[in-house]
Amino acid sequence: MLKAGLDRGSVVVGLGGGVVTDLAGFVAATYMRGIRWVAVSTSLLGQVDASVGGKTAVDHPECKNLIGAFHQPSAVLADVATLATLPEEELRTGLSEVVKHALIRDAALFDTLEAEADAILAREPTVLENVVTRNVQIKADVVMADEREGGLRRILNYGHTVGHALETLAMEAGGRLAGAAVTHGRAVALGMMAEAQIAAARGTAEAGVVGRQRALLERFGLPVRLDEAPDVERCLAIMRHDKKARGGRLRVILPEAVGAVRDVDDVTDDEIREALCGLADDGAPPKNG
Ligand SMILES: NC(=O)c1ccc[n+]([C@@H]2O[C@H](COP(=O)([O-])OP(=O)(O)OC[C@H]3O[C@@H](n4cnc5c(N)ncnc54)[C@H](O)[C@@H]3O)[C@@H](O)[C@H]2O)c1
Ligand SMILES: [Zn+2]
């Protein structure tokens, strides 16, 4: 950029999935202490999640999401026509966050997802446009109320406390967990199932929440169980490490009803152990006890 003579009036355009727009935003945030940038988002996850909220970052082998900056783009362009070529697995990854948004905030969107699941999977542009628009509204609403993640923004972490631990565990094992490939979207789906189970076991979730979530995730081809229980103690260690990195208590977002969640900070290790073991079909005993 220096060689090309870009100056304070230049604009960075990120065209691609979340990796590209996160990188473009981070570069724009740091070049000459911040120049303007535009996100042209081409993945479903990028359109409904990564390009909304102003968080920019680069991945580092030692950590995820620790090197970054808050730097809002001047504009975001999300053309659902680009999703026609998105690989199936990447569509699923985005759908996992879409289910999350509906579950935490918007019961009517959840109804739409149930009613239009086939059209969504067939990538019908008008349906996708409606789904993307409503997801952007949900994330933008939450972020506008709490840009720096002091409170409300944490509800966006639904499924991610457990999900991130499962994703890390899978990464340590070459991307697989209990014999199955685990992407971010798949890990979040499993994380939402585990976290919903904690709420169900506490009796704080309305009847039907877990079942509707499970059915919708399955329709979108996302996993809701594992063939064997993950390494529960390792998962807990990862969660404690994440918590330390954030400098706070272990917080879990628990669903109360479709469209409503609660930010809870008194979930015990035993509740997490039970939920993780509950992910295994046959109730096999967890590794390491
Ligand atoms: N800033 C935020 O708030 C935020 C939120 C969530 C995720 N993220 C970040 O987003 C990244 C994940 O984004 P992602 O899921 O888009 O992954 P990605 O950018 O890696 O894209 C997924 C794959 O799809 C390809 N692709 C993208 N658009 C395509 C299209 N239209 N047609 C065909 N192929 C296409 C990409 O080349 C890539 O191989 C992670 O780095 C994550 O940390 C950021
Ligand atoms: Zn996510």
Short mmCIF file of C-alpha atoms and ligand atoms in Angstrom, two decimals:
data_model
loop_
_atom_site.label_atom_id
_atom_site.label_comp_id
_atom_site.label_asym_id
_atom_site.label_seq_id
_atom_site.Cartn_x
_atom_site.Cartn_y
_atom_site.Cartn_z
CA MET A 1 0.00 0.00 0.00
CA LEU A 2 2.93 2.33 0.77
CA LYS A 3 4.56 1.45 -2.55
CA ALA A 4 1.27 2.02 -4.34
CA GLY A 5 1.10 5.45 -2.76
CA LEU A 6 -2.14 4.95 -0.83
CA ASP A 7 -2.81 7.89 1.47
CA ARG A 8 -5.29 8.96 4.14
CA GLY A 9 -7.94 9.48 1.47
CA SER A 10 -7.65 5.94 0.09
CA VAL A 11 -10.30 3.28 0.67
CA VAL A 12 -9.65 -0.44 1.20
CA VAL A 13 -12.22 -2.78 -0.34
CA GLY A 14 -12.42 -6.34 1.01
CA LEU A 15 -14.10 -8.67 -1.48
CA GLY A 16 -14.61 -12.19 -0.15
CA GLY A 17 -15.59 -14.23 2.89
CA GLY A 18 -15.05 -13.31 6.53
CA VAL A 19 -11.33 -14.00 6.43
CA VAL A 20 -10.83 -11.44 3.67
CA THR A 21 -13.13 -8.75 5.10
CA ASP A 22 -11.65 -9.19 8.62
CA LEU A 23 -8.16 -8.78 7.17
CA ALA A 24 -9.14 -5.83 4.94
CA GLY A 25 -10.74 -4.09 7.91
CA PHE A 26 -7.69 -4.69 10.11
CA VAL A 27 -5.34 -3.36 7.46
CA ALA A 28 -7.56 -0.29 7.04
CA ALA A 29 -7.70 0.17 10.82
CA THR A 30 -3.91 0.27 11.16
CA TYR A 31 -2.71 1.86 7.90
CA MET A 32 -1.90 5.50 8.70
CA ARG A 33 -3.78 4.95 12.00
CA GLY A 34 -6.99 4.25 10.18
CA ILE A 35 -8.38 4.82 6.71
CA ARG A 36 -11.82 4.04 5.33
CA TRP A 37 -12.82 0.61 4.15
CA VAL A 38 -15.74 -1.18 2.52
CA ALA A 39 -16.77 -4.81 2.99
CA VAL A 40 -18.11 -6.69 -0.02
CA SER A 41 -19.13 -9.88 1.66
CA THR A 42 -19.53 -13.07 -0.41
CA SER A 43 -20.11 -15.84 2.16
CA LEU A 44 -23.27 -16.34 4.21
CA LEU A 45 -21.27 -16.13 7.43
CA GLY A 46 -19.64 -12.96 6.18
CA GLN A 47 -22.97 -11.38 5.28
CA VAL A 48 -24.85 -12.26 8.49
CA ASP A 49 -21.99 -12.05 10.96
CA ALA A 50 -18.41 -11.07 10.10
CA SER A 51 -19.18 -7.88 8.15
CA VAL A 52 -21.51 -6.50 10.82
CA GLY A 53 -20.28 -4.95 14.04
CA GLY A 54 -16.95 -3.36 13.25
CA LYS A 55 -14.69 -6.05 14.67
CA THR A 56 -11.67 -6.68 12.48
CA ALA A 57 -8.90 -9.19 13.11
CA VAL A 58 -6.19 -11.44 11.81
CA ASP A 59 -5.75 -15.03 12.93
CA HIS A 60 -2.52 -16.04 14.60
CA PRO A 61 -1.41 -19.64 15.20
CA GLU A 62 -1.18 -18.93 18.95
CA CYS A 63 -4.63 -17.44 19.33
CA LYS A 64 -7.84 -16.56 17.57
CA ASN A 65 -9.48 -13.15 17.72
CA LEU A 66 -6.85 -11.55 19.96
CA ILE A 67 -5.12 -9.41 17.35
CA GLY A 68 -7.61 -6.97 15.94
CA ALA A 69 -9.27 -3.59 16.12
CA PHE A 70 -12.73 -2.08 16.23
CA HIS A 71 -13.05 -0.23 12.93
CA GLN A 72 -16.44 0.21 11.29
CA PRO A 73 -16.60 -0.06 7.49
CA SER A 74 -18.02 2.91 5.59
CA ALA A 75 -20.32 0.51 3.79
CA VAL A 76 -21.15 -3.19 3.57
CA LEU A 77 -22.38 -4.74 0.35
CA ALA A 78 -24.02 -8.14 0.68
CA ASP A 79 -25.30 -9.48 -2.63
CA VAL A 80 -27.01 -12.83 -2.10
CA ALA A 81 -26.39 -13.70 -5.76
CA THR A 82 -22.77 -14.41 -4.77
CA LEU A 83 -23.99 -17.21 -2.49
CA ALA A 84 -24.91 -19.31 -5.53
CA THR A 85 -21.31 -20.54 -5.78
CA LEU A 86 -20.63 -20.91 -2.06
CA PRO A 87 -19.56 -24.48 -1.16
CA GLU A 88 -22.29 -26.44 0.67
CA GLU A 89 -20.26 -26.72 3.87
CA GLU A 90 -19.73 -22.94 3.94
CA LEU A 91 -23.47 -22.38 3.54
CA ARG A 92 -23.99 -24.61 6.58
CA THR A 93 -21.43 -22.65 8.58
CA GLY A 94 -23.42 -19.48 7.92
CA LEU A 95 -26.73 -21.18 8.71
CA SER A 96 -25.43 -22.12 12.13
CA GLU A 97 -25.06 -18.40 12.99
CA VAL A 98 -28.45 -17.71 11.38
CA VAL A 99 -30.13 -20.23 13.70
CA LYS A 100 -28.24 -18.64 16.60
CA HIS A 101 -29.49 -15.15 15.75
CA ALA A 102 -33.10 -16.32 15.51
CA LEU A 103 -32.86 -18.31 18.72
CA ILE A 104 -31.40 -15.48 20.80
CA ARG A 105 -33.51 -12.64 19.51
CA ASP A 106 -36.26 -13.28 16.96
CA ALA A 107 -38.95 -15.95 17.28
CA ALA A 108 -40.61 -14.83 14.03
CA LEU A 109 -37.35 -15.37 12.14
CA PHE A 110 -37.11 -18.83 13.70
CA ASP A 111 -40.61 -19.59 12.34
CA THR A 112 -39.50 -18.37 8.91
CA LEU A 113 -36.42 -20.57 8.97
CA GLU A 114 -38.58 -23.60 9.81
CA ALA A 115 -41.11 -22.78 7.09
CA GLU A 116 -38.55 -21.87 4.41
CA ALA A 117 -35.76 -24.37 5.15
CA ASP A 118 -36.01 -26.02 1.73
CA ALA A 119 -35.98 -22.70 -0.14
CA ILE A 120 -32.99 -21.56 1.91
CA LEU A 121 -31.07 -24.73 1.11
CA ALA A 122 -32.04 -24.30 -2.56
CA ARG A 123 -30.61 -20.74 -2.24
CA GLU A 124 -33.69 -18.99 -3.57
CA PRO A 125 -32.55 -15.36 -3.83
CA THR A 126 -35.70 -13.69 -2.48
CA VAL A 127 -35.75 -15.97 0.56
CA LEU A 128 -32.02 -15.50 1.16
CA GLU A 129 -32.40 -11.74 0.85
CA ASN A 130 -35.06 -11.75 3.55
CA VAL A 131 -32.99 -14.03 5.81
CA VAL A 132 -29.76 -12.04 5.37
CA THR A 133 -31.53 -8.72 5.92
CA ARG A 134 -33.17 -9.85 9.13
CA ASN A 135 -29.93 -11.33 10.42
CA VAL A 136 -28.05 -8.12 9.74
CA GLN A 137 -30.76 -6.23 11.62
CA ILE A 138 -30.46 -8.53 14.63
CA LYS A 139 -26.68 -8.32 14.82
CA ALA A 140 -26.65 -4.57 14.12
CA ASP A 141 -29.27 -3.94 16.85
CA VAL A 142 -27.27 -5.88 19.41
CA VAL A 143 -23.97 -4.28 18.45
CA MET A 144 -25.39 -0.75 18.38
CA ALA A 145 -26.66 -1.25 21.90
CA ASP A 146 -23.24 -2.49 23.02
CA GLU A 147 -20.39 -1.94 20.57
CA ARG A 148 -17.54 -2.92 22.91
CA GLU A 149 -19.00 -6.09 24.37
CA GLY A 150 -19.76 -4.93 27.89
CA GLY A 151 -23.13 -6.60 28.15
CA LEU A 152 -25.79 -7.29 25.54
CA ARG A 153 -23.30 -8.18 22.81
CA ARG A 154 -22.40 -11.27 24.78
CA ILE A 155 -25.68 -12.92 23.75
CA LEU A 156 -24.06 -13.34 20.32
CA ASN A 157 -21.80 -15.88 22.02
CA TYR A 158 -24.67 -18.34 22.36
CA GLY A 159 -23.30 -21.77 21.44
CA HIS A 160 -19.78 -20.39 21.32
CA THR A 161 -18.56 -21.05 24.89
CA VAL A 162 -18.86 -24.79 24.42
CA GLY A 163 -18.59 -24.54 20.62
CA HIS A 164 -15.22 -22.82 20.70
CA ALA A 165 -13.86 -25.47 23.08
CA LEU A 166 -15.05 -28.22 20.73
CA GLU A 167 -13.57 -26.38 17.73
CA THR A 168 -10.20 -26.08 19.50
CA LEU A 169 -10.32 -29.73 20.54
CA ALA A 170 -11.01 -30.72 16.93
CA MET A 171 -8.19 -28.49 15.69
CA GLU A 172 -5.81 -30.25 18.08
CA ALA A 173 -6.91 -33.54 16.49
CA GLY A 174 -6.46 -32.43 12.88
CA GLY A 175 -9.96 -30.99 12.45
CA ARG A 176 -11.95 -34.01 13.58
CA LEU A 177 -13.98 -34.90 16.64
CA ALA A 178 -15.33 -38.39 17.35
CA GLY A 179 -14.53 -39.34 13.76
CA ALA A 180 -16.42 -36.42 12.17
CA ALA A 181 -15.10 -33.21 10.59
CA VAL A 182 -15.75 -30.15 12.75
CA THR A 183 -15.87 -26.68 11.23
CA HIS A 184 -16.72 -23.51 13.17
CA GLY A 185 -20.38 -23.82 12.16
CA ARG A 186 -20.57 -27.46 13.18
CA ALA A 187 -18.87 -26.74 16.50
CA VAL A 188 -21.33 -23.91 17.19
CA ALA A 189 -24.29 -26.19 16.38
CA LEU A 190 -22.99 -28.73 18.90
CA GLY A 191 -22.27 -25.90 21.35
CA MET A 192 -25.84 -24.62 21.06
CA MET A 193 -27.13 -28.15 21.72
CA ALA A 194 -24.92 -28.52 24.81
CA GLU A 195 -25.79 -25.06 26.15
CA ALA A 196 -29.51 -25.62 25.52
CA GLN A 197 -29.23 -28.89 27.43
CA ILE A 198 -27.81 -27.02 30.42
CA ALA A 199 -30.89 -24.76 30.38
CA ALA A 200 -33.19 -27.76 29.97
CA ALA A 201 -31.53 -29.57 32.89
CA ARG A 202 -31.92 -26.44 35.05
CA GLY A 203 -35.56 -26.22 34.08
CA THR A 204 -35.13 -22.64 32.87
CA ALA A 205 -35.93 -23.31 29.20
CA GLU A 206 -39.48 -23.39 27.94
CA ALA A 207 -40.66 -26.80 26.75
CA GLY A 208 -39.93 -27.36 23.08
CA VAL A 209 -36.93 -25.06 22.74
CA VAL A 210 -34.35 -27.85 22.61
CA GLY A 211 -36.46 -29.94 20.25
CA ARG A 212 -37.12 -27.12 17.79
CA GLN A 213 -33.47 -26.11 17.80
CA ARG A 214 -32.38 -29.72 17.21
CA ALA A 215 -34.86 -30.22 14.35
CA LEU A 216 -33.88 -27.00 12.58
CA LEU A 217 -30.13 -27.64 12.88
CA GLU A 218 -30.62 -31.14 11.52
CA ARG A 219 -32.62 -29.81 8.57
CA PHE A 220 -29.73 -27.55 7.73
CA GLY A 221 -27.36 -30.51 7.82
CA LEU A 222 -25.65 -29.43 11.02
CA PRO A 223 -24.61 -31.93 13.72
CA VAL A 224 -26.58 -32.17 16.96
CA ARG A 225 -24.69 -35.06 18.55
CA LEU A 226 -21.36 -36.86 18.56
CA ASP A 227 -20.67 -40.59 18.28
CA GLU A 228 -18.61 -40.49 21.43
CA ALA A 229 -18.25 -37.99 24.24
CA PRO A 230 -15.46 -35.46 23.72
CA ASP A 231 -12.53 -35.16 26.13
CA VAL A 232 -14.55 -33.34 28.77
CA GLU A 233 -11.66 -32.29 31.01
CA ARG A 234 -9.71 -30.91 28.04
CA CYS A 235 -12.84 -28.96 26.95
CA LEU A 236 -13.14 -27.47 30.44
CA ALA A 237 -9.46 -26.51 30.40
CA ILE A 238 -9.93 -24.74 27.05
CA MET A 239 -12.98 -22.88 28.38
CA ARG A 240 -11.05 -21.76 31.47
CA HIS A 241 -8.21 -20.58 29.22
CA ASP A 242 -10.67 -18.63 27.00
CA LYS A 243 -12.20 -17.12 30.09
CA LYS A 244 -8.78 -16.02 31.35
CA ALA A 245 -8.00 -14.52 27.94
CA ARG A 246 -11.17 -12.45 28.26
CA GLY A 247 -10.33 -11.58 31.85
CA GLY A 248 -13.69 -12.54 33.23
CA ARG A 249 -15.89 -15.27 34.64
CA LEU A 250 -17.03 -18.26 32.65
CA ARG A 251 -20.27 -17.06 31.13
CA VAL A 252 -22.76 -19.15 29.23
CA ILE A 253 -25.73 -17.85 27.27
CA LEU A 254 -28.72 -20.06 28.05
CA PRO A 255 -31.95 -20.11 26.01
CA GLU A 256 -35.18 -19.45 27.88
CA ALA A 257 -37.53 -19.56 24.90
CA VAL A 258 -37.20 -19.35 21.14
CA GLY A 259 -36.14 -15.70 20.71
CA ALA A 260 -34.97 -15.13 24.30
CA VAL A 261 -31.77 -15.98 26.15
CA ARG A 262 -30.13 -15.18 29.47
CA ASP A 263 -26.49 -14.40 30.25
CA VAL A 264 -25.56 -16.70 33.15
CA ASP A 265 -22.30 -16.72 35.12
CA ASP A 266 -22.91 -19.48 37.65
CA VAL A 267 -22.78 -22.56 35.43
CA THR A 268 -20.76 -25.23 37.22
CA ASP A 269 -18.14 -27.55 35.75
CA ASP A 270 -20.44 -30.48 36.48
CA GLU A 271 -23.25 -28.96 34.44
CA ILE A 272 -20.84 -28.52 31.53
CA ARG A 273 -19.52 -32.08 31.95
CA GLU A 274 -23.06 -33.43 31.86
CA ALA A 275 -23.99 -31.41 28.77
CA LEU A 276 -20.83 -32.48 26.92
CA CYS A 277 -21.43 -36.15 27.74
CA GLY A 278 -25.03 -35.66 26.65
CA LEU A 279 -23.79 -34.88 23.13
CA ALA A 280 -22.79 -38.53 22.72
CA ASP A 281 -25.41 -40.77 21.25
CA ASP A 282 -24.86 -43.82 23.35
CA GLY A 283 -23.92 -42.07 26.58
CA ALA A 284 -20.38 -43.49 26.37
CA PRO A 285 -18.24 -42.50 29.33
CA PRO A 286 -16.04 -39.48 28.66
CA LYS A 287 -12.33 -39.88 28.08
CA ASN A 288 -10.17 -38.94 31.08
CA GLY A 289 -12.89 -39.82 33.54
N1 LIG B 1 -15.57 -9.67 12.50
C1 LIG B 1 -16.47 -10.41 13.06
O1 LIG B 1 -17.30 -9.97 13.85
C2 LIG B 1 -16.49 -11.88 12.72
C3 LIG B 1 -17.60 -12.65 13.07
C4 LIG B 1 -17.62 -13.98 12.70
C5 LIG B 1 -16.54 -14.53 12.02
N2 LIG B 1 -15.47 -13.76 11.72
C6 LIG B 1 -14.33 -14.31 10.97
O2 LIG B 1 -14.77 -14.70 9.70
C7 LIG B 1 -13.93 -15.75 9.23
C8 LIG B 1 -14.80 -16.84 8.61
O3 LIG B 1 -15.50 -16.31 7.52
P1 LIG B 1 -16.08 -17.26 6.39
O4 LIG B 1 -16.87 -18.32 7.00
O5 LIG B 1 -16.69 -16.40 5.35
O6 LIG B 1 -14.76 -18.00 5.87
P2 LIG B 1 -13.83 -17.70 4.61
O7 LIG B 1 -13.60 -16.27 4.42
O8 LIG B 1 -12.64 -18.59 4.79
O9 LIG B 1 -14.71 -18.24 3.37
C9 LIG B 1 -15.02 -19.60 3.34
C10 LIG B 1 -14.59 -20.23 2.00
O10 LIG B 1 -15.54 -19.87 1.02
C11 LIG B 1 -14.90 -19.26 -0.11
N3 LIG B 1 -15.87 -18.31 -0.64
C12 LIG B 1 -16.26 -17.13 -0.09
N4 LIG B 1 -17.25 -16.61 -0.82
C13 LIG B 1 -17.49 -17.44 -1.86
C14 LIG B 1 -18.41 -17.44 -2.95
N5 LIG B 1 -19.31 -16.47 -3.09
N6 LIG B 1 -18.37 -18.47 -3.82
C15 LIG B 1 -17.48 -19.48 -3.66
N7 LIG B 1 -16.59 -19.55 -2.64
C16 LIG B 1 -16.61 -18.53 -1.75
C17 LIG B 1 -13.62 -18.70 0.46
O11 LIG B 1 -12.64 -18.56 -0.53
C18 LIG B 1 -13.25 -19.75 1.51
O12 LIG B 1 -12.58 -20.83 0.91
C19 LIG B 1 -13.10 -16.21 10.41
O13 LIG B 1 -11.79 -15.73 10.27
C20 LIG B 1 -13.77 -15.55 11.59
O14 LIG B 1 -12.87 -15.27 12.64
C21 LIG B 1 -15.44 -12.45 12.05
ZN ZN B 2 -19.44 -17.98 15.25
#
